[in-house]
Amino acid sequence: ERTFDSGLSNTIEGFDNNQGKVVWRKAGFSFDEDLQPQQNLTFGVFGPDLLDGPGGVFFGLIKDTDKWIRPSFLGQTGYKSFCVDLRDNSTLTLSKQAMILGDDYIPLTRDLNRRYKAPVVHYIAKAAGFIVNGLPLKL
């Protein structure tokens, strides 16, 4: 086995009206050990009940979380920003510096955290456009 016990108890998580067990494990991780040494990261292993939803919530790109919930990938690795490109050759770019300069961005939404005590700070983004089945979608 390549993972080991994280020391955190299992949890029941709910996403998109699905509830299921999550087992919290640890494993060594590095994108490229020549550029960055491997570090032990804590992550959740979803049970089958959670794998049957739309899946968008499972990007896992949360940085700021309340202390009482489990660690996040971005919170453990020190990355400051990311870019997701879901076109033909899908890419995820992580950066330790801001990737958007100036004010051409929408700030993190802390409203749900402040008002309703949501345990994470939500990202929002303004899309420049959408292409569906190869055709531009009129906004």
PDB file of C-alpha atoms in Angstrom:
ATOM      1  CA  GLU A   1       0.000   0.000   0.000  1.00  0.00           C
ATOM      2  CA  ARG A   2       1.311   3.454  -0.898  1.00  0.00           C
ATOM      3  CA  THR A   3      -0.792   5.324   1.654  1.00  0.00           C
ATOM      4  CA  PHE A   4      -0.787   5.318   5.427  1.00  0.00           C
ATOM      5  CA  ASP A   5      -3.082   6.318   8.277  1.00  0.00           C
ATOM      6  CA  SER A   6      -3.515  10.092   8.549  1.00  0.00           C
ATOM      7  CA  GLY A   7      -4.481   9.997  12.212  1.00  0.00           C
ATOM      8  CA  LEU A   8      -7.853  11.537  11.304  1.00  0.00           C
ATOM      9  CA  SER A   9     -11.082   9.627  11.823  1.00  0.00           C
ATOM     10  CA  ASN A  10     -13.333   8.718   8.903  1.00  0.00           C
ATOM     11  CA  THR A  11     -16.127  11.173   8.150  1.00  0.00           C
ATOM     12  CA  ILE A  12     -19.525  11.159   6.493  1.00  0.00           C
ATOM     13  CA  GLU A  13     -19.515  13.902   3.843  1.00  0.00           C
ATOM     14  CA  GLY A  14     -22.372  15.280   1.790  1.00  0.00           C
ATOM     15  CA  PHE A  15     -22.016  16.660  -1.740  1.00  0.00           C
ATOM     16  CA  ASP A  16     -24.822  17.407  -4.209  1.00  0.00           C
ATOM     17  CA  ASN A  17     -27.439  15.476  -2.186  1.00  0.00           C
ATOM     18  CA  ASN A  18     -25.166  12.436  -1.918  1.00  0.00           C
ATOM     19  CA  GLN A  19     -23.785  11.309   1.437  1.00  0.00           C
ATOM     20  CA  GLY A  20     -21.039   8.804   1.969  1.00  0.00           C
ATOM     21  CA  LYS A  21     -17.993   7.724   3.898  1.00  0.00           C
ATOM     22  CA  VAL A  22     -14.610   9.374   3.388  1.00  0.00           C
ATOM     23  CA  VAL A  23     -11.459   7.675   4.696  1.00  0.00           C
ATOM     24  CA  TRP A  24      -8.627  10.137   5.434  1.00  0.00           C
ATOM     25  CA  ARG A  25      -5.193   8.881   4.352  1.00  0.00           C
ATOM     26  CA  LYS A  26      -1.661  10.240   3.878  1.00  0.00           C
ATOM     27  CA  ALA A  27       0.856   9.651   1.120  1.00  0.00           C
ATOM     28  CA  GLY A  28       4.030  11.155  -0.241  1.00  0.00           C
ATOM     29  CA  PHE A  29       3.387  13.567  -3.103  1.00  0.00           C
ATOM     30  CA  SER A  30       5.402  15.668  -5.529  1.00  0.00           C
ATOM     31  CA  PHE A  31       4.760  16.793  -9.097  1.00  0.00           C
ATOM     32  CA  ASP A  32       8.483  16.713  -9.831  1.00  0.00           C
ATOM     33  CA  GLU A  33      10.970  15.725  -7.125  1.00  0.00           C
ATOM     34  CA  ASP A  34      13.788  17.527  -8.978  1.00  0.00           C
ATOM     35  CA  LEU A  35      11.934  20.841  -8.583  1.00  0.00           C
ATOM     36  CA  GLN A  36      10.149  20.249  -5.276  1.00  0.00           C
ATOM     37  CA  PRO A  37      10.829  17.646  -2.586  1.00  0.00           C
ATOM     38  CA  GLN A  38       8.152  15.095  -1.825  1.00  0.00           C
ATOM     39  CA  GLN A  39       5.887  15.905   1.124  1.00  0.00           C
ATOM     40  CA  ASN A  40       3.252  13.899   2.964  1.00  0.00           C
ATOM     41  CA  LEU A  41      -0.248  15.144   2.147  1.00  0.00           C
ATOM     42  CA  THR A  42      -3.552  14.253   3.779  1.00  0.00           C
ATOM     43  CA  PHE A  43      -6.412  13.448   1.397  1.00  0.00           C
ATOM     44  CA  GLY A  44      -9.874  11.914   1.445  1.00  0.00           C
ATOM     45  CA  VAL A  45     -10.685   8.623  -0.266  1.00  0.00           C
ATOM     46  CA  PHE A  46     -14.352   8.688  -1.282  1.00  0.00           C
ATOM     47  CA  GLY A  47     -16.648   5.715  -0.899  1.00  0.00           C
ATOM     48  CA  PRO A  48     -18.863   4.597  -3.808  1.00  0.00           C
ATOM     49  CA  ASP A  49     -21.838   6.656  -2.602  1.00  0.00           C
ATOM     50  CA  LEU A  50     -19.960   9.885  -3.336  1.00  0.00           C
ATOM     51  CA  LEU A  51     -18.591   8.848  -6.714  1.00  0.00           C
ATOM     52  CA  ASP A  52     -21.985   8.850  -8.368  1.00  0.00           C
ATOM     53  CA  GLY A  53     -22.640  12.629  -8.500  1.00  0.00           C
ATOM     54  CA  PRO A  54     -21.724  15.274 -11.054  1.00  0.00           C
ATOM     55  CA  GLY A  55     -18.153  15.443  -9.741  1.00  0.00           C
ATOM     56  CA  GLY A  56     -17.422  19.168 -10.030  1.00  0.00           C
ATOM     57  CA  VAL A  57     -17.102  19.465  -6.287  1.00  0.00           C
ATOM     58  CA  PHE A  58     -14.274  16.933  -6.371  1.00  0.00           C
ATOM     59  CA  PHE A  59     -11.778  19.253  -8.041  1.00  0.00           C
ATOM     60  CA  GLY A  60     -10.436  19.653  -4.493  1.00  0.00           C
ATOM     61  CA  LEU A  61      -8.996  23.082  -5.212  1.00  0.00           C
ATOM     62  CA  ILE A  62      -9.896  24.684  -1.908  1.00  0.00           C
ATOM     63  CA  LYS A  63      -7.282  26.753  -0.123  1.00  0.00           C
ATOM     64  CA  ASP A  64      -8.855  28.437   2.888  1.00  0.00           C
ATOM     65  CA  THR A  65     -10.751  26.167   5.266  1.00  0.00           C
ATOM     66  CA  ASP A  66     -11.923  26.400   8.854  1.00  0.00           C
ATOM     67  CA  LYS A  67      -9.597  24.609  11.270  1.00  0.00           C
ATOM     68  CA  TRP A  68     -12.234  22.027  12.270  1.00  0.00           C
ATOM     69  CA  ILE A  69     -12.497  20.441   8.807  1.00  0.00           C
ATOM     70  CA  ARG A  70      -9.901  18.307   7.062  1.00  0.00           C
ATOM     71  CA  PRO A  71      -6.824  19.746   5.307  1.00  0.00           C
ATOM     72  CA  SER A  72      -7.125  20.793   1.653  1.00  0.00           C
ATOM     73  CA  PHE A  73      -4.665  20.135  -1.176  1.00  0.00           C
ATOM     74  CA  LEU A  74      -3.920  23.811  -1.840  1.00  0.00           C
ATOM     75  CA  GLY A  75      -3.791  24.584   1.873  1.00  0.00           C
ATOM     76  CA  GLN A  76      -1.075  21.940   2.371  1.00  0.00           C
ATOM     77  CA  THR A  77       1.070  22.755  -0.655  1.00  0.00           C
ATOM     78  CA  GLY A  78       1.397  26.534  -0.564  1.00  0.00           C
ATOM     79  CA  TYR A  79       0.025  27.180  -4.053  1.00  0.00           C
ATOM     80  CA  LYS A  80      -1.561  30.616  -4.350  1.00  0.00           C
ATOM     81  CA  SER A  81      -3.482  30.397  -7.623  1.00  0.00           C
ATOM     82  CA  PHE A  82      -4.584  27.944 -10.286  1.00  0.00           C
ATOM     83  CA  CYS A  83      -5.948  27.851 -13.822  1.00  0.00           C
ATOM     84  CA  VAL A  84      -8.191  25.094 -15.195  1.00  0.00           C
ATOM     85  CA  ASP A  85      -8.458  24.672 -18.964  1.00  0.00           C
ATOM     86  CA  LEU A  86     -10.963  21.968 -19.937  1.00  0.00           C
ATOM     87  CA  ARG A  87     -10.510  22.232 -23.692  1.00  0.00           C
ATOM     88  CA  ASP A  88      -9.117  19.397 -25.849  1.00  0.00           C
ATOM     89  CA  ASN A  89      -5.852  18.927 -23.944  1.00  0.00           C
ATOM     90  CA  SER A  90      -7.171  19.593 -20.435  1.00  0.00           C
ATOM     91  CA  THR A  91      -4.674  21.211 -18.090  1.00  0.00           C
ATOM     92  CA  LEU A  92      -4.464  22.286 -14.492  1.00  0.00           C
ATOM     93  CA  THR A  93      -1.809  24.916 -13.801  1.00  0.00           C
ATOM     94  CA  LEU A  94      -0.801  25.633 -10.206  1.00  0.00           C
ATOM     95  CA  SER A  95       1.290  28.645  -9.207  1.00  0.00           C
ATOM     96  CA  LYS A  96       2.853  29.957  -6.021  1.00  0.00           C
ATOM     97  CA  GLN A  97       2.247  33.507  -7.302  1.00  0.00           C
ATOM     98  CA  ALA A  98      -0.882  35.295  -8.482  1.00  0.00           C
ATOM     99  CA  MET A  99      -1.633  34.363 -12.097  1.00  0.00           C
ATOM    100  CA  ILE A 100      -3.955  37.315 -12.733  1.00  0.00           C
ATOM    101  CA  LEU A 101      -2.451  40.770 -12.511  1.00  0.00           C
ATOM    102  CA  GLY A 102      -4.356  43.993 -12.019  1.00  0.00           C
ATOM    103  CA  ASP A 103      -8.035  43.905 -11.161  1.00  0.00           C
ATOM    104  CA  ASP A 104      -9.310  41.529 -13.867  1.00  0.00           C
ATOM    105  CA  TYR A 105     -10.649  38.977 -11.418  1.00  0.00           C
ATOM    106  CA  ILE A 106     -13.486  38.323  -9.012  1.00  0.00           C
ATOM    107  CA  PRO A 107     -12.277  38.030  -5.396  1.00  0.00           C
ATOM    108  CA  LEU A 108     -12.919  34.947  -3.283  1.00  0.00           C
ATOM    109  CA  THR A 109     -16.446  34.773  -1.997  1.00  0.00           C
ATOM    110  CA  ARG A 110     -16.320  34.874   1.785  1.00  0.00           C
ATOM    111  CA  ASP A 111     -20.013  35.700   2.056  1.00  0.00           C
ATOM    112  CA  LEU A 112     -21.183  32.095   2.630  1.00  0.00           C
ATOM    113  CA  ASN A 113     -18.450  31.658   5.210  1.00  0.00           C
ATOM    114  CA  ARG A 114     -19.375  34.842   7.099  1.00  0.00           C
ATOM    115  CA  ARG A 115     -23.162  34.531   6.929  1.00  0.00           C
ATOM    116  CA  TYR A 116     -23.736  30.802   7.188  1.00  0.00           C
ATOM    117  CA  LYS A 117     -20.444  29.490   8.613  1.00  0.00           C
ATOM    118  CA  ALA A 118     -19.630  27.486   5.472  1.00  0.00           C
ATOM    119  CA  PRO A 119     -16.301  25.800   6.298  1.00  0.00           C
ATOM    120  CA  VAL A 120     -14.576  26.832   3.049  1.00  0.00           C
ATOM    121  CA  VAL A 121     -14.082  30.028   1.089  1.00  0.00           C
ATOM    122  CA  HIS A 122     -15.640  29.585  -2.365  1.00  0.00           C
ATOM    123  CA  TYR A 123     -14.006  30.517  -5.654  1.00  0.00           C
ATOM    124  CA  ILE A 124     -15.958  32.194  -8.371  1.00  0.00           C
ATOM    125  CA  ALA A 125     -14.832  33.112 -11.841  1.00  0.00           C
ATOM    126  CA  LYS A 126     -16.128  35.191 -14.682  1.00  0.00           C
ATOM    127  CA  ALA A 127     -16.102  33.193 -17.898  1.00  0.00           C
ATOM    128  CA  ALA A 128     -15.044  34.959 -21.076  1.00  0.00           C
ATOM    129  CA  GLY A 129     -17.222  32.555 -23.059  1.00  0.00           C
ATOM    130  CA  PHE A 130     -18.448  28.996 -23.446  1.00  0.00           C
ATOM    131  CA  ILE A 131     -18.143  26.546 -26.310  1.00  0.00           C
ATOM    132  CA  VAL A 132     -20.606  23.638 -26.284  1.00  0.00           C
ATOM    133  CA  ASN A 133     -20.140  20.777 -28.756  1.00  0.00           C
ATOM    134  CA  GLY A 134     -17.797  22.987 -30.759  1.00  0.00           C
ATOM    135  CA  LEU A 135     -20.231  25.910 -31.022  1.00  0.00           C
ATOM    136  CA  PRO A 136     -19.984  29.192 -29.094  1.00  0.00           C
ATOM    137  CA  LEU A 137     -22.783  29.675 -26.597  1.00  0.00           C
ATOM    138  CA  LYS A 138     -24.343  33.136 -26.789  1.00  0.00           C
ATOM    139  CA  LEU A 139     -24.439  34.797 -23.393  1.00  0.00           C
TER     140      LEU A 139
END
